[in-house]
Coordinates of C-alpha atoms and ligand atoms in Angstrom, one line a residue:
M709 CA 20.9 17.1 2.3
P710 CA 19.1 19.9 4.2
P711 CA 20.8 21.2 7.3
S712 CA 19.5 19.6 10.5
R713 CA 17.0 21.6 12.5
P714 CA 15.6 20.0 15.7
D715 CA 12.1 21.1 15.1
G716 CA 11.7 19.3 11.8
S717 CA 10.6 22.4 9.9
V718 CA 13.1 21.4 7.2
I719 CA 10.8 18.4 6.5
Q720 CA 7.7 20.6 6.2
E721 CA 9.5 23.0 3.9
L722 CA 10.8 20.2 1.7
L723 CA 7.3 18.7 1.4
E724 CA 6.0 22.1 0.3
V725 CA 8.7 22.4 -2.3
V726 CA 8.2 18.9 -3.7
H727 CA 4.4 19.4 -3.8
D728 CA 4.7 22.7 -5.6
R729 CA 7.2 21.3 -8.1
H730 CA 4.9 18.5 -9.2
R731 CA 1.3 19.7 -8.6
H732 CA 0.9 20.9 -12.2
I733 CA 1.9 17.7 -13.9
D734 CA -1.1 16.4 -15.8
D735 CA 0.4 13.3 -17.4
G736 CA -1.5 10.1 -16.7
E737 CA -5.2 9.2 -16.4
V738 CA -7.6 8.5 -13.6
A739 CA -8.4 4.8 -13.5
S740 CA -11.7 4.0 -15.3
Y741 CA -11.7 0.2 -15.6
I742 CA -13.7 0.3 -12.4
P743 CA -16.3 2.9 -13.3
A744 CA -16.7 4.4 -9.8
L745 CA -13.0 5.2 -9.6
Q746 CA -13.5 7.8 -12.4
R747 CA -15.2 10.2 -9.9
A748 CA -11.8 11.1 -8.4
N749 CA -10.6 14.7 -8.9
P750 CA -7.5 14.4 -11.2
D751 CA -6.0 17.6 -9.6
H752 CA -5.9 16.3 -6.0
F753 CA -2.4 15.9 -4.7
G754 CA -1.3 15.3 -1.1
I755 CA 1.8 14.1 0.6
C756 CA 2.3 13.1 4.2
I757 CA 5.3 11.8 6.3
V758 CA 4.9 10.3 9.7
S759 CA 7.9 9.4 11.8
T760 CA 8.1 6.4 14.2
R761 CA 8.2 9.0 17.0
G762 CA 4.8 10.2 15.9
D763 CA 5.8 13.5 14.1
V764 CA 3.3 14.3 11.3
F765 CA 4.2 16.5 8.3
E766 CA 1.7 17.0 5.5
V767 CA 0.9 19.2 2.5
G768 CA -1.8 19.7 -0.1
D769 CA -4.8 17.3 -0.3
S770 CA -3.3 14.9 2.4
Q771 CA -6.7 14.6 4.1
V772 CA -8.8 13.9 1.0
E773 CA -10.3 10.4 1.0
F774 CA -9.9 8.0 -1.8
T775 CA -10.0 4.2 -2.0
I776 CA -7.0 2.3 -0.8
Q777 CA -7.1 -0.2 -3.6
S778 CA -3.9 -2.3 -3.9
C779 CA -2.1 -0.5 -1.0
S780 CA -4.4 -2.8 1.1
K781 CA -2.5 -5.9 -0.1
A782 CA 0.5 -5.0 2.1
L783 CA -1.7 -4.7 5.2
V784 CA -3.6 -8.0 4.5
Y785 CA -0.3 -9.8 4.0
A786 CA 1.0 -8.4 7.3
H787 CA -2.2 -9.5 9.0
A788 CA -2.0 -13.0 7.4
L789 CA 1.7 -13.4 8.5
S790 CA 0.9 -12.0 12.0
V791 CA -1.9 -14.4 12.7
H792 CA -0.9 -17.5 10.7
G793 CA 2.9 -17.4 10.5
R794 CA 5.3 -17.4 7.6
A795 CA 5.2 -21.1 6.8
K796 CA 1.4 -21.4 6.4
V797 CA 1.2 -18.2 4.2
L798 CA 4.1 -19.4 2.0
E799 CA 2.3 -22.7 1.4
R800 CA -0.4 -20.8 -0.5
V801 CA 1.3 -17.7 -2.0
G802 CA 4.9 -17.2 -3.3
I803 CA 7.3 -14.3 -2.9
E804 CA 8.8 -13.9 -6.4
P805 CA 8.2 -10.7 -8.5
S806 CA 6.2 -11.7 -11.5
G807 CA 7.4 -9.0 -13.9
D808 CA 3.8 -8.8 -15.0
A809 CA 0.9 -6.5 -14.6
F810 CA -1.1 -6.6 -11.4
N811 CA -4.0 -8.5 -12.9
S812 CA -1.9 -11.1 -14.7
I813 CA -3.4 -14.6 -15.0
A814 CA -0.2 -16.5 -14.2
L815 CA 1.0 -18.9 -11.4
D816 CA 4.5 -19.9 -10.4
S817 CA 6.0 -23.4 -11.0
S818 CA 4.4 -24.7 -7.8
N819 CA 1.0 -23.4 -8.9
R820 CA 0.9 -20.6 -6.3
A821 CA 0.3 -16.9 -7.1
F822 CA 3.7 -15.3 -7.7
N823 CA 3.4 -13.0 -4.7
P824 CA 0.8 -11.3 -2.5
M825 CA 0.9 -8.0 -4.3
V826 CA -0.5 -9.2 -7.6
N827 CA -4.3 -9.8 -7.6
A828 CA -4.0 -13.6 -7.7
G829 CA -1.9 -13.6 -4.6
A830 CA -3.9 -10.9 -2.8
I831 CA -7.1 -12.7 -3.3
T832 CA -5.5 -15.9 -1.9
T833 CA -4.1 -13.9 1.0
A834 CA -7.5 -12.5 1.8
G835 CA -8.4 -16.1 2.6
F836 CA -6.3 -15.7 5.8
I837 CA -8.8 -13.2 7.2
E838 CA -11.0 -15.8 8.9
G839 CA -14.3 -15.6 10.6
A840 CA -17.6 -17.4 11.2
D841 CA -19.3 -15.5 8.4
F842 CA -18.7 -12.5 6.0
A843 CA -19.8 -9.9 8.6
E844 CA -17.2 -11.2 11.1
R845 CA -14.5 -11.2 8.4
R846 CA -15.4 -7.7 7.2
A847 CA -15.3 -6.4 10.8
K848 CA -11.9 -8.0 11.3
L849 CA -10.5 -6.5 8.2
L850 CA -11.8 -3.0 9.0
R851 CA -10.5 -3.3 12.6
C852 CA -7.0 -4.1 11.3
F853 CA -6.9 -1.3 8.8
S854 CA -8.4 1.2 11.3
A855 CA -5.8 0.2 13.9
A856 CA -3.0 0.7 11.4
A857 CA -4.4 4.1 10.4
G858 CA -5.2 5.1 14.0
R859 CA -8.8 6.1 13.2
E860 CA -12.1 4.5 12.2
L861 CA -12.1 3.8 8.5
T862 CA -15.2 3.2 6.3
V863 CA -16.0 1.6 3.0
D864 CA -16.9 3.4 -0.2
E865 CA -20.0 1.4 -1.0
T866 CA -20.2 2.7 -4.5
V867 CA -16.7 1.6 -5.4
Y868 CA -17.3 -1.7 -3.6
A869 CA -20.4 -2.4 -5.7
S870 CA -18.5 -1.4 -8.9
E871 CA -15.6 -3.7 -8.1
A872 CA -18.0 -6.6 -7.6
E873 CA -20.0 -5.9 -10.7
T874 CA -17.0 -5.6 -13.0
G875 CA -14.4 -8.0 -11.3
H876 CA -14.8 -11.0 -13.6
R877 CA -11.1 -11.3 -14.1
N878 CA -10.6 -11.4 -10.4
R879 CA -13.3 -14.0 -10.1
A880 CA -11.4 -16.1 -12.7
L881 CA -8.2 -15.7 -10.6
A882 CA -10.0 -16.8 -7.5
W883 CA -11.2 -20.0 -9.3
L884 CA -7.7 -20.5 -10.7
V885 CA -6.0 -20.6 -7.3
T886 CA -8.9 -22.7 -5.9
N887 CA -8.2 -25.2 -8.7
F888 CA -4.7 -25.6 -7.1
D889 CA -6.0 -25.9 -3.5
R890 CA -4.8 -22.5 -2.4
M891 CA -8.4 -21.4 -1.5
D892 CA -11.3 -23.3 -0.1
P893 CA -14.0 -23.8 -2.7
A894 CA -16.7 -23.4 0.0
T895 CA -15.7 -19.9 0.8
N896 CA -13.6 -18.6 -2.2
M897 CA -16.4 -16.3 -3.5
Q898 CA -16.9 -14.9 0.0
T899 CA -13.1 -14.3 0.1
L900 CA -13.2 -12.6 -3.3
D901 CA -15.9 -10.3 -1.9
L902 CA -13.7 -9.5 1.0
Y903 CA -10.9 -8.6 -1.5
F904 CA -13.3 -6.2 -3.3
L905 CA -14.1 -4.8 0.1
Q906 CA -10.5 -4.3 1.2
C907 CA -9.8 -2.4 -2.0
S908 CA -12.8 -0.1 -1.3
V909 CA -11.7 1.1 2.1
R910 CA -11.5 4.9 2.2
V911 CA -8.2 6.4 3.3
T912 CA -6.2 9.6 3.0
A913 CA -2.5 10.2 2.2
R914 CA -2.1 10.8 5.9
D915 CA -3.7 7.4 6.7
L916 CA -1.3 5.7 4.3
A917 CA 1.6 7.5 6.1
V918 CA 0.4 6.4 9.5
M919 CA 0.0 2.8 8.2
G920 CA 3.5 3.0 6.8
A921 CA 4.9 4.3 10.1
T922 CA 3.1 1.4 11.9
L923 CA 5.1 -1.0 9.7
A924 CA 8.3 1.1 10.1
N925 CA 7.7 1.0 13.9
L926 CA 7.8 -2.8 14.2
G927 CA 4.1 -3.1 13.9
I928 CA 3.1 -0.6 16.6
N929 CA 1.1 2.4 15.5
P930 CA 3.3 5.4 16.7
L931 CA 0.3 7.6 17.3
T932 CA -2.0 5.3 19.2
K933 CA 0.7 2.8 20.4
E934 CA -1.5 -0.1 19.5
N935 CA 0.3 -3.2 18.4
V936 CA -1.3 -3.9 15.1
F937 CA 1.1 -6.4 13.4
E938 CA 3.6 -9.0 14.8
M939 CA 7.1 -7.7 14.8
A940 CA 8.3 -10.8 12.9
S941 CA 5.9 -10.2 10.0
V942 CA 7.3 -6.7 9.2
Q943 CA 10.6 -7.9 7.7
D944 CA 8.6 -10.2 5.3
V945 CA 6.1 -7.6 4.3
L946 CA 8.8 -5.0 3.6
S947 CA 10.8 -7.5 1.6
V948 CA 7.9 -8.3 -0.6
M949 CA 6.9 -4.6 -0.9
S950 CA 10.5 -3.9 -2.1
T951 CA 10.5 -6.6 -4.8
C952 CA 6.9 -6.6 -5.9
G953 CA 5.0 -3.6 -4.6
M954 CA 5.2 -1.5 -7.8
Y955 CA 4.4 -4.5 -10.1
D956 CA 6.3 -4.3 -13.5
Y957 CA 7.9 -1.1 -12.3
A958 CA 9.3 -2.7 -9.2
G959 CA 12.9 -3.0 -10.4
E960 CA 13.2 0.6 -11.5
W961 CA 11.4 1.8 -8.4
M962 CA 13.9 0.0 -6.2
F963 CA 16.8 1.4 -8.2
R964 CA 15.6 5.0 -8.2
V965 CA 13.6 5.3 -5.0
G966 CA 14.7 2.4 -2.8
I967 CA 11.8 2.6 -0.4
P968 CA 9.5 -0.5 0.1
A969 CA 6.2 0.7 -1.2
K970 CA 2.8 -0.4 -2.4
S971 CA 0.7 1.5 -5.0
G972 CA -3.0 1.4 -5.7
V973 CA -5.1 2.4 -8.7
G974 CA -7.0 4.8 -6.5
G975 CA -3.9 7.0 -6.7
G976 CA -2.2 6.2 -3.4
I977 CA 1.3 5.0 -2.7
L978 CA 2.2 3.8 0.8
G979 CA 6.0 3.7 1.6
V980 CA 8.0 2.5 4.5
V981 CA 11.5 3.7 5.6
N982 CA 12.3 0.9 8.1
R983 CA 12.5 2.0 11.7
Q984 CA 12.1 5.7 10.6
L985 CA 9.1 6.8 8.6
G986 CA 5.9 6.1 6.8
I987 CA 5.1 8.0 3.7
G988 CA 1.7 8.4 2.0
T989 CA 1.0 10.2 -1.3
Y990 CA -2.2 10.7 -3.2
S991 CA -2.7 11.8 -6.8
P992 CA -5.1 9.8 -9.0
R993 CA -3.5 10.4 -12.4
L994 CA -1.9 7.0 -13.2
D995 CA 0.7 5.8 -15.6
A996 CA 0.2 2.8 -17.9
R997 CA 1.3 0.4 -15.1
G998 CA -1.4 1.7 -12.7
N999 CA 1.1 3.8 -10.5
S1000 CA 0.5 7.4 -9.6
V1001 CA 2.5 9.8 -11.8
R1002 CA 2.9 12.6 -9.3
G1003 CA 3.3 10.1 -6.5
I1004 CA 6.4 8.6 -8.2
K1005 CA 7.9 12.0 -8.7
A1006 CA 7.3 13.0 -5.1
Y1007 CA 8.9 9.8 -3.8
C1008 CA 12.0 10.2 -6.2
D1009 CA 12.6 13.7 -4.8
L1010 CA 12.0 12.8 -1.1
A1011 CA 14.4 9.8 -1.5
D1012 CA 17.0 11.9 -3.1
D1013 CA 16.8 14.9 -0.8
L1014 CA 16.5 13.1 2.4
G1015 CA 18.7 10.1 1.6
L1016 CA 15.9 7.6 2.2
H1017 CA 16.9 4.9 -0.3
A1018 CA 17.5 1.7 1.6
F1019 CA 21.1 1.6 0.4
N1020 CA 21.9 5.2 0.5
F1021 CA 25.0 6.0 2.5
M1022 CA 23.1 8.4 4.7
N1023 CA 20.4 5.9 5.5
S1024 CA 21.9 4.0 8.3
G1025 CA 21.3 3.7 12.1
S1026 CA 18.0 5.6 11.9
H1027 CA 19.9 8.6 10.5
F1028 CA 16.8 10.5 9.6
L1029 CA 15.3 10.6 13.1
K1030 CA 18.5 11.3 14.8
H1031 CA 19.7 14.1 12.6
V1032 CA 16.9 15.6 10.6
I1033 CA 13.8 15.8 12.7
Ligands
DON2561 O1 -8.3 -5.8 -8.3 C1 -8.5 -4.7 -8.7 O2 -8.8 -4.5 -9.9 C2 -8.5 -3.5 -7.9 N1 -9.5 -3.4 -7.0 C3 -7.2 -3.3 -7.2 C4 -6.1 -3.0 -8.2 C5 -5.0 -2.1 -7.9 O3 -5.1 -1.1 -7.1 C6 -3.8 -2.4 -8.7 N2 -2.8 -1.5 -8.4 N3 -2.2 -0.6 -8.8

């Protein structure tokens, strides 16, 4: 545990040490199953921490844009719960870890997607972003993500087109859940398109950290003070991120890191230390499960050095904010 210093410089120094320690790791591959994702620079590596008081610490390529991909699933779930409430959302999508890969073609014993973090569940959850037409739904999605990031976000149109062109498995998942009345057959393909769009929103590691801090701060963006998500939804979102956010690595992640998080094949990982911090990392080299290799290493170090694991003896009573920053 680093000694406390009221100005928070200890955090900045730690970020620099962690970044330096892992920036030469070249294990893992940039995602290529969606052709446009291959354009990412494999050497990019950024880390950012944002506290619920609004302190920002960042290092490396923390302001390089990439597509949010599956990190978006946590935000759409938060939006769905905020607007429609827990009961309605649970009718359509479950909360059990699947133990399977993100694109697994499997439903639970009630014929719902296992959880909102795997593709089947995320596509179902996108159905809760309602509007008169696609343009209205697109605008609502971008408004929500932008509010969580505290800046106007845009869509990578090339990745979006590439997702739609190659997303036949996702199309199959949309029809599978439609077969069990979890999606409306009149709008399911429009909803699928919205899912492709949500994955294609451009963000930075800093944006992910601000989004994480918004969840950590009871749904209120700590930089803009905008109330983005209902307070009651945050507990549910963080629970599901804890158990399902890292797919078939979720158990080991919770054991080693203990921070509710969501990864994306763009190379981002969005983490939340409840009531204290948001964390964003970006490095597009992925392991076989689709999680960022350097991102995982950075989170392991930060969790260890700062005692951020949910069950660490130091992580109680907003310890971090009171004693470290
Ligand atoms: O559904 C897909 O294929 C992607 N657009 C999102 C997948 C993703 O990020 C999986 N996560 N690690």
